Coordinates of C-alpha atoms and ligand atoms in Angstrom, one line a residue:
M612 CA 88.2 -15.7 89.2
K613 CA 86.1 -15.9 86.0
K614 CA 88.0 -17.5 83.2
I615 CA 87.2 -15.8 79.9
I616 CA 88.0 -16.2 76.3
I617 CA 87.9 -13.1 74.1
L618 CA 87.3 -13.5 70.4
G619 CA 88.0 -10.3 68.4
S620 CA 90.3 -9.0 71.2
T621 CA 92.1 -6.4 69.0
G622 CA 88.9 -4.6 68.0
S623 CA 86.8 -1.9 69.6
I624 CA 84.8 -4.2 71.8
G625 CA 87.7 -6.6 72.5
T626 CA 90.0 -3.9 73.7
Q627 CA 87.3 -2.3 75.9
A628 CA 86.7 -5.8 77.4
L629 CA 90.4 -6.0 78.2
D630 CA 90.2 -2.5 79.8
I631 CA 87.5 -4.0 82.2
V632 CA 89.8 -7.0 82.9
R633 CA 92.7 -4.6 83.5
A634 CA 90.6 -2.7 86.0
N635 CA 89.6 -5.9 87.8
P636 CA 92.7 -8.2 87.9
D637 CA 91.3 -10.1 90.9
K638 CA 88.0 -11.0 89.1
Y639 CA 89.0 -12.2 85.7
Q640 CA 91.5 -14.4 84.1
V641 CA 91.8 -14.3 80.3
V642 CA 92.6 -17.8 79.1
A643 CA 92.6 -17.2 75.4
L644 CA 92.5 -14.5 72.8
A645 CA 91.6 -14.6 69.1
A646 CA 91.6 -11.9 66.3
G647 CA 91.8 -11.5 62.6
S648 CA 95.3 -10.3 61.6
N649 CA 96.8 -7.9 64.1
A650 CA 99.8 -9.9 65.3
K651 CA 101.4 -7.0 67.0
L652 CA 98.5 -6.1 69.2
I653 CA 97.5 -9.6 70.1
E654 CA 101.2 -10.3 71.1
T655 CA 101.1 -7.4 73.5
Q656 CA 97.7 -8.5 74.9
A657 CA 98.9 -12.1 75.3
R658 CA 102.0 -11.0 77.2
E659 CA 100.2 -8.4 79.4
F660 CA 97.4 -10.8 80.4
N661 CA 99.6 -13.9 80.6
V662 CA 97.3 -15.8 78.2
K663 CA 98.3 -19.3 77.2
N664 CA 96.4 -19.7 73.9
V665 CA 96.0 -17.3 71.0
A666 CA 94.6 -17.6 67.5
L667 CA 94.7 -15.4 64.4
F668 CA 92.4 -16.0 61.5
N669 CA 95.0 -14.8 58.9
E670 CA 97.5 -17.6 58.4
N671 CA 100.5 -15.3 57.5
A672 CA 99.8 -13.1 60.5
A673 CA 99.6 -16.3 62.7
A674 CA 103.0 -17.4 61.4
E675 CA 104.4 -14.0 62.2
L676 CA 102.9 -14.2 65.7
K677 CA 104.5 -17.6 66.3
L678 CA 107.9 -16.0 65.7
K679 CA 107.1 -13.1 67.9
L680 CA 106.1 -15.5 70.7
A681 CA 108.9 -18.0 70.2
D682 CA 110.4 -17.1 73.6
T683 CA 107.1 -18.1 75.4
D684 CA 105.1 -21.2 75.9
I685 CA 102.0 -19.5 74.4
K686 CA 100.2 -21.8 71.9
V687 CA 99.4 -20.1 68.6
L688 CA 96.5 -21.4 66.5
S689 CA 95.6 -20.2 63.0
G690 CA 92.8 -20.0 60.4
A691 CA 89.0 -20.2 60.9
D692 CA 89.6 -23.7 62.5
G693 CA 92.1 -22.3 64.9
V694 CA 89.7 -19.6 66.1
C695 CA 87.0 -22.3 66.5
E696 CA 89.3 -24.6 68.4
L697 CA 90.2 -21.7 70.7
A698 CA 86.5 -21.0 71.4
S699 CA 86.1 -24.6 72.7
L700 CA 88.9 -24.4 75.3
C701 CA 88.0 -24.7 79.0
C702 CA 86.6 -21.4 80.4
D703 CA 83.5 -19.9 82.2
M704 CA 82.6 -17.5 79.4
V705 CA 83.3 -16.7 75.8
L706 CA 83.0 -13.0 74.7
N707 CA 82.4 -13.0 70.9
A708 CA 83.5 -9.6 69.6
I709 CA 84.4 -10.8 66.1
V710 CA 82.9 -8.6 63.3
G711 CA 80.8 -10.2 60.6
I712 CA 79.5 -13.7 59.8
A713 CA 83.0 -15.0 60.7
G714 CA 81.6 -15.0 64.3
L715 CA 78.9 -17.5 63.7
R716 CA 80.9 -20.8 63.8
P717 CA 82.9 -19.8 66.9
T718 CA 79.6 -19.0 68.7
L719 CA 78.3 -22.4 67.8
V720 CA 81.5 -24.2 68.9
A721 CA 81.4 -22.3 72.2
I722 CA 77.8 -23.3 72.8
D723 CA 78.7 -26.9 72.0
A724 CA 81.4 -26.7 74.6
G725 CA 78.8 -25.6 77.1
H726 CA 80.3 -22.1 77.6
T727 CA 78.2 -19.1 78.6
I728 CA 78.3 -16.6 75.7
A729 CA 78.6 -12.8 75.9
L730 CA 77.6 -11.8 72.4
A731 CA 78.7 -8.6 70.7
N732 CA 78.8 -10.3 67.2
K733 CA 75.2 -9.5 66.1
E734 CA 75.8 -11.2 62.7
T735 CA 75.8 -14.5 64.6
L736 CA 72.1 -14.1 65.4
V737 CA 71.2 -12.3 62.1
T738 CA 72.4 -15.3 60.1
G739 CA 72.2 -18.2 62.5
G740 CA 69.5 -17.1 65.0
E741 CA 67.3 -20.1 64.7
I742 CA 70.1 -22.6 64.9
V743 CA 71.8 -20.8 67.8
N744 CA 68.6 -20.7 69.7
R745 CA 68.0 -24.4 69.2
K746 CA 71.5 -25.2 70.3
L747 CA 71.3 -23.0 73.4
K748 CA 68.2 -24.8 74.5
E749 CA 69.6 -28.2 73.7
K750 CA 72.8 -27.5 75.7
G751 CA 71.2 -25.5 78.4
V752 CA 73.6 -22.6 77.7
T753 CA 73.0 -18.9 78.5
L754 CA 73.7 -16.2 75.9
L755 CA 74.0 -12.6 77.2
P756 CA 73.7 -9.7 74.8
V757 CA 76.5 -7.1 74.7
D758 CA 75.1 -4.8 72.0
S759 CA 74.1 -1.7 74.0
E760 CA 70.4 -1.7 72.9
H761 CA 69.9 -5.4 73.6
S762 CA 71.7 -5.2 76.9
A763 CA 69.3 -2.3 77.8
I764 CA 66.3 -4.4 76.8
F765 CA 67.7 -7.4 78.7
Q766 CA 68.3 -5.2 81.8
S767 CA 64.8 -3.6 81.5
L768 CA 63.3 -7.1 81.5
Q769 CA 64.9 -8.2 84.7
G770 CA 62.1 -9.0 87.0
A771 CA 59.4 -8.7 84.4
P772 CA 57.0 -11.7 84.5
T773 CA 57.2 -14.1 81.5
G774 CA 54.8 -13.1 78.8
S775 CA 54.5 -9.5 80.0
L776 CA 56.6 -8.0 77.2
K777 CA 54.3 -6.0 74.9
K778 CA 56.7 -4.0 72.8
I779 CA 60.4 -3.2 72.4
L780 CA 61.4 0.4 71.9
L781 CA 64.8 0.2 70.1
T782 CA 66.7 3.4 70.0
A783 CA 69.0 4.6 67.2
S784 CA 71.3 7.5 67.3
G785 CA 70.5 8.3 63.6
G786 CA 74.3 8.4 62.8
P787 CA 76.2 11.1 61.0
F788 CA 73.6 11.5 58.2
F789 CA 70.5 12.1 60.3
G790 CA 68.2 14.6 58.6
K791 CA 69.9 14.3 55.2
T792 CA 68.0 13.7 52.0
S793 CA 69.1 11.1 49.4
N794 CA 70.2 13.9 47.2
E795 CA 72.5 15.2 50.0
L796 CA 73.9 11.7 50.4
Q797 CA 74.9 11.3 46.8
N798 CA 78.6 12.2 47.3
V799 CA 79.3 11.6 50.9
T800 CA 82.8 10.3 51.6
V801 CA 84.1 7.4 53.7
K802 CA 85.4 10.0 56.1
D803 CA 81.9 11.6 56.4
A804 CA 80.4 8.2 57.0
L805 CA 83.0 7.2 59.7
N806 CA 82.3 10.4 61.6
H807 CA 79.8 9.0 64.2
P808 CA 78.4 11.6 66.5
N809 CA 78.2 9.6 69.8
W810 CA 80.0 6.2 69.6
S811 CA 83.5 5.2 68.7
M812 CA 83.4 1.7 67.1
G813 CA 84.9 -0.5 64.4
A814 CA 84.7 0.7 60.8
K815 CA 82.1 -1.8 59.6
I816 CA 79.5 -1.1 62.3
T817 CA 80.2 2.7 62.0
I818 CA 79.2 2.5 58.3
D819 CA 76.2 0.4 59.2
S820 CA 75.2 3.1 61.7
A821 CA 75.4 5.7 59.0
S822 CA 73.2 3.7 56.6
L823 CA 70.8 2.5 59.4
M824 CA 71.7 -1.1 58.4
N825 CA 73.0 -1.5 61.9
K826 CA 69.5 -0.8 63.3
G827 CA 68.0 -3.2 60.8
L828 CA 70.5 -5.9 61.9
E829 CA 69.6 -5.0 65.5
V830 CA 65.8 -5.5 64.9
I831 CA 66.7 -9.0 63.6
E832 CA 69.0 -9.6 66.6
A833 CA 66.2 -8.6 68.9
V834 CA 63.7 -10.9 67.3
H835 CA 66.0 -13.8 68.0
L836 CA 67.1 -12.7 71.5
F837 CA 63.7 -11.8 72.9
G838 CA 61.3 -14.0 70.8
V839 CA 59.1 -11.2 69.5
P840 CA 58.1 -10.5 65.9
A841 CA 59.5 -7.4 64.2
S842 CA 56.1 -5.9 64.3
K843 CA 56.5 -5.5 68.1
I844 CA 59.8 -3.6 67.8
E845 CA 59.6 0.1 67.3
V846 CA 62.7 2.0 66.2
L847 CA 63.0 5.5 67.6
V848 CA 65.7 8.0 66.6
H849 CA 67.2 9.3 69.9
R850 CA 70.0 11.6 69.0
Q851 CA 71.6 11.8 72.5
S852 CA 72.3 8.0 72.8
I853 CA 71.5 8.1 76.5
L854 CA 68.3 6.0 76.6
H855 CA 69.8 2.7 75.3
S856 CA 66.4 1.1 74.6
A857 CA 63.2 0.3 76.6
V858 CA 60.4 -2.2 76.9
E859 CA 56.7 -1.7 77.2
L860 CA 55.1 -4.2 79.5
S861 CA 51.5 -5.5 79.4
D862 CA 50.2 -2.8 81.9
G863 CA 51.7 0.0 79.9
A864 CA 54.8 0.5 82.1
V865 CA 57.8 1.5 80.0
I866 CA 61.1 0.5 81.5
A867 CA 64.4 1.7 80.1
Q868 CA 68.1 1.6 80.8
L869 CA 69.9 4.9 80.6
G870 CA 73.6 5.6 80.7
T871 CA 76.5 7.4 79.0
P872 CA 77.3 6.2 75.5
D873 CA 80.1 3.9 76.6
M874 CA 80.2 0.2 75.7
K875 CA 82.0 -0.7 78.9
L876 CA 78.8 -0.9 80.8
P877 CA 77.0 -3.5 78.6
I878 CA 80.2 -5.4 78.1
Q879 CA 80.7 -5.5 81.9
Y880 CA 77.1 -6.4 82.6
A881 CA 77.4 -9.5 80.4
L882 CA 80.6 -10.4 82.3
T883 CA 79.1 -10.0 85.8
Y884 CA 75.5 -10.8 85.2
P885 CA 73.4 -11.1 87.4
E886 CA 75.8 -9.1 89.6
R887 CA 76.6 -5.4 89.1
D888 CA 80.1 -4.1 89.3
M889 CA 82.2 -0.8 89.2
C890 CA 81.0 2.3 87.4
F891 CA 83.3 3.8 84.7
E892 CA 81.3 7.0 84.2
S893 CA 78.2 8.3 86.0
L894 CA 75.4 9.8 83.9
D895 CA 74.7 13.5 84.6
L896 CA 71.2 14.1 83.3
F897 CA 71.4 17.9 84.1
K898 CA 74.3 18.0 81.6
I899 CA 72.2 16.2 79.0
G900 CA 69.2 18.4 79.6
A901 CA 66.7 16.9 77.1
L902 CA 66.0 13.5 75.6
T903 CA 64.3 13.6 72.2
F904 CA 62.6 10.9 70.1
E905 CA 61.8 10.9 66.4
K906 CA 60.6 8.5 63.7
P907 CA 63.3 7.2 61.4
D908 CA 63.3 8.4 57.8
T909 CA 62.8 5.0 56.2
D910 CA 62.5 6.4 52.7
T911 CA 66.1 7.8 52.7
F912 CA 67.5 5.0 54.9
R913 CA 66.0 2.0 53.2
L914 CA 68.2 -0.6 54.8
L915 CA 66.1 -0.4 58.0
P916 CA 62.8 -1.4 56.3
L917 CA 64.7 -3.9 54.1
C918 CA 66.1 -5.7 57.1
I919 CA 62.6 -5.8 58.6
E920 CA 61.3 -7.3 55.3
A921 CA 64.2 -9.8 55.4
I922 CA 63.3 -11.1 58.9
N923 CA 59.6 -11.1 58.1
R924 CA 60.2 -13.2 55.0
G925 CA 62.5 -15.4 57.2
G926 CA 64.7 -18.2 56.0
L927 CA 67.9 -17.2 54.4
Y928 CA 66.9 -13.6 53.6
P929 CA 68.6 -12.1 56.6
T930 CA 71.8 -14.0 55.7
A931 CA 71.6 -12.7 52.1
I932 CA 71.2 -9.0 53.1
N933 CA 73.9 -9.4 55.8
G934 CA 76.3 -11.0 53.4
A935 CA 75.6 -8.4 50.7
N936 CA 76.1 -5.7 53.3
E937 CA 79.5 -7.1 54.5
E938 CA 80.7 -7.0 50.9
S939 CA 79.2 -3.6 49.9
V940 CA 80.6 -2.0 53.0
R941 CA 84.0 -3.4 52.3
L942 CA 83.8 -2.0 48.7
F943 CA 82.6 1.4 50.1
L944 CA 85.5 1.5 52.6
E945 CA 87.9 0.7 49.7
G946 CA 86.5 3.6 47.8
K947 CA 85.1 1.4 45.0
I948 CA 81.4 2.3 45.4
K949 CA 79.3 5.2 46.6
F950 CA 77.5 5.3 49.9
L951 CA 74.0 5.0 48.4
Q952 CA 75.1 2.0 46.4
I953 CA 75.4 0.0 49.6
A954 CA 71.6 0.0 49.9
E955 CA 71.0 -0.7 46.2
L956 CA 73.4 -3.6 46.2
N957 CA 72.0 -5.1 49.4
E958 CA 68.5 -4.9 48.1
K959 CA 69.4 -6.5 44.8
A960 CA 71.2 -9.4 46.5
M961 CA 68.4 -9.9 49.0
N962 CA 65.9 -10.2 46.2
M963 CA 68.0 -12.7 44.3
C964 CA 68.3 -14.9 47.4
E965 CA 67.4 -18.6 46.8
N966 CA 65.4 -19.0 50.0
K967 CA 65.0 -22.1 52.2
T968 CA 63.0 -22.2 55.4
D969 CA 64.8 -25.2 56.9
F970 CA 68.6 -24.9 56.5
T971 CA 71.9 -26.0 57.8
V972 CA 74.9 -23.9 58.9
E973 CA 76.6 -24.9 55.6
E974 CA 73.6 -23.5 53.7
I975 CA 73.9 -20.2 55.6
F976 CA 77.5 -19.9 54.4
E977 CA 76.4 -20.8 50.8
A978 CA 73.7 -18.1 50.9
D979 CA 76.3 -15.6 52.3
K980 CA 78.7 -16.4 49.5
A981 CA 76.1 -16.1 46.9
A982 CA 75.0 -12.7 48.1
R983 CA 78.6 -11.5 48.2
K984 CA 79.1 -12.7 44.7
I985 CA 76.0 -10.8 43.4
V986 CA 77.4 -7.6 44.9
R987 CA 80.9 -8.1 43.5
E988 CA 79.5 -8.9 40.0
A989 CA 77.2 -5.9 40.0
V990 CA 80.1 -3.6 40.7
L991 CA 82.7 -5.0 38.3
Ligands
LIG1081 P1 86.3 -4.2 65.1 O1 86.4 -4.2 63.6 O2 86.8 -3.0 65.9 O3 86.9 -5.5 65.7 C1 86.7 -6.8 65.1 C2 87.5 -7.8 65.7 O4 87.3 -9.1 65.1 C3 89.0 -7.6 65.6 O5 89.7 -8.0 66.7 C4 89.4 -8.4 64.3 O6 90.8 -8.8 64.3 C5 88.5 -9.6 64.6 N1 88.2 -10.4 63.4 C6 87.8 -10.0 62.2 N2 87.7 -11.1 61.4 C7 88.0 -12.1 62.1 C8 88.0 -13.5 61.8 N3 87.6 -14.0 60.6 N4 88.3 -14.4 62.8 C9 88.6 -13.9 64.0 N5 88.7 -12.6 64.4 C10 88.3 -11.7 63.4 O7 84.7 -4.4 65.4 P2 83.9 -3.9 66.7 O8 83.4 -2.6 66.5 O9 84.6 -4.3 67.9 O10 82.6 -4.9 66.5 C11 82.7 -6.3 66.8 C12 81.3 -6.8 66.8 O11 80.6 -6.2 67.9 C13 80.5 -6.5 65.6 O12 79.6 -7.6 65.3 C14 79.7 -5.3 65.9 O13 78.5 -5.2 65.2 C15 79.4 -5.6 67.4 N6 79.2 -4.3 68.2 C16 80.1 -3.4 68.3 C17 79.9 -2.2 69.1 C18 81.0 -1.2 69.2 O14 80.8 -0.3 70.0 N7 82.1 -1.3 68.6 C19 78.7 -2.0 69.7 C20 77.7 -3.0 69.5 C21 78.0 -4.2 68.8
LIG1082 MG1 73.9 -1.4 69.1

């Protein structure tokens, strides 16, 4: 039995991870669950999976959860500290599926506790990549990618000799606005932006997919995961979302991982690595017919090149653009700004970032706060 802790259990990745556990009750034991504020769902999950520890970031929701679970011996923790404490409990693996920079501290705590990490929370690496990598080395801890592209790259690299990676081919679906001009994007609505053609995901990452910010964040994530500069990562728009990414090795061999657009496979691979387990859905290439690849339109979707600029500049720039993006996406989802303002505000905040090359976790959070403030003040 593998003992796992799931952070972000009520979200898109979290609930799919629990689907995998449900399908394999003899293989996994969920020891703890954490989420933001959904007391009702986490209560159901805690009871179904007989979990002994739960945490909610939102204090009021945690108080409500305590009442709901009063008839059990389940321990309820609360706040950011509660989520971190939960991440340090005894287990074999922590799956971090929290959304946003809120996932950074729990990742660091879990590494400190010596837990293997299955990482969906890309913002952990975007903001704290250097610190996370240092800590992983120091503690001898393994971090396994869950993001489908990074899982595909990781899978493609199995058996490749060290130093043989020449280039990463990072695929992007292009999202709902592929082929549109800036003019056509002037008045797109939240509903349009949430209408992803291939993947069903949480709201924030769905908006990030529509703006190509998600691909920008993924370039930064890949830099930290695979130790290559952004110049060795090529982004290809692949509308079918079947080839989840590929690597080119020193001899020119290109190795890719293909599959249906279903996050269960990369989630499960992180849970079972290096073993393989059950198949949820086979890929039928006859049904797909053709796989196509195109260059991204970086004039219209400026957040992709801006993220690449952020990682090339280094330091706190990736944190600044990430923090600005979390804030501007929130404002967009609340109907307070237009879609194209997301990129404008992110760029503004990134350019106003007070950079440091050597920084602490506290300084990451300060840079995050400063970027969010710039966005809010620009809108008010
Ligand atoms: P989601 O919004 O569906 O779920 C987020 C989860 O995090 C929820 O359980 C929420 O309650 C919890 N949460 C939010 N703030 C929290 C906080 N401060 N403390 C503790 N928990 C908190 O998001 P998602 O789509 O599942 O994405 C989760 C992460 O995985 C993101 O970083 C995303 O980029 C990444 N990811 C998601 C997918 C996908 O298919 N959904 C694919 C690749 C990567
Ligand atoms: Mg992805």
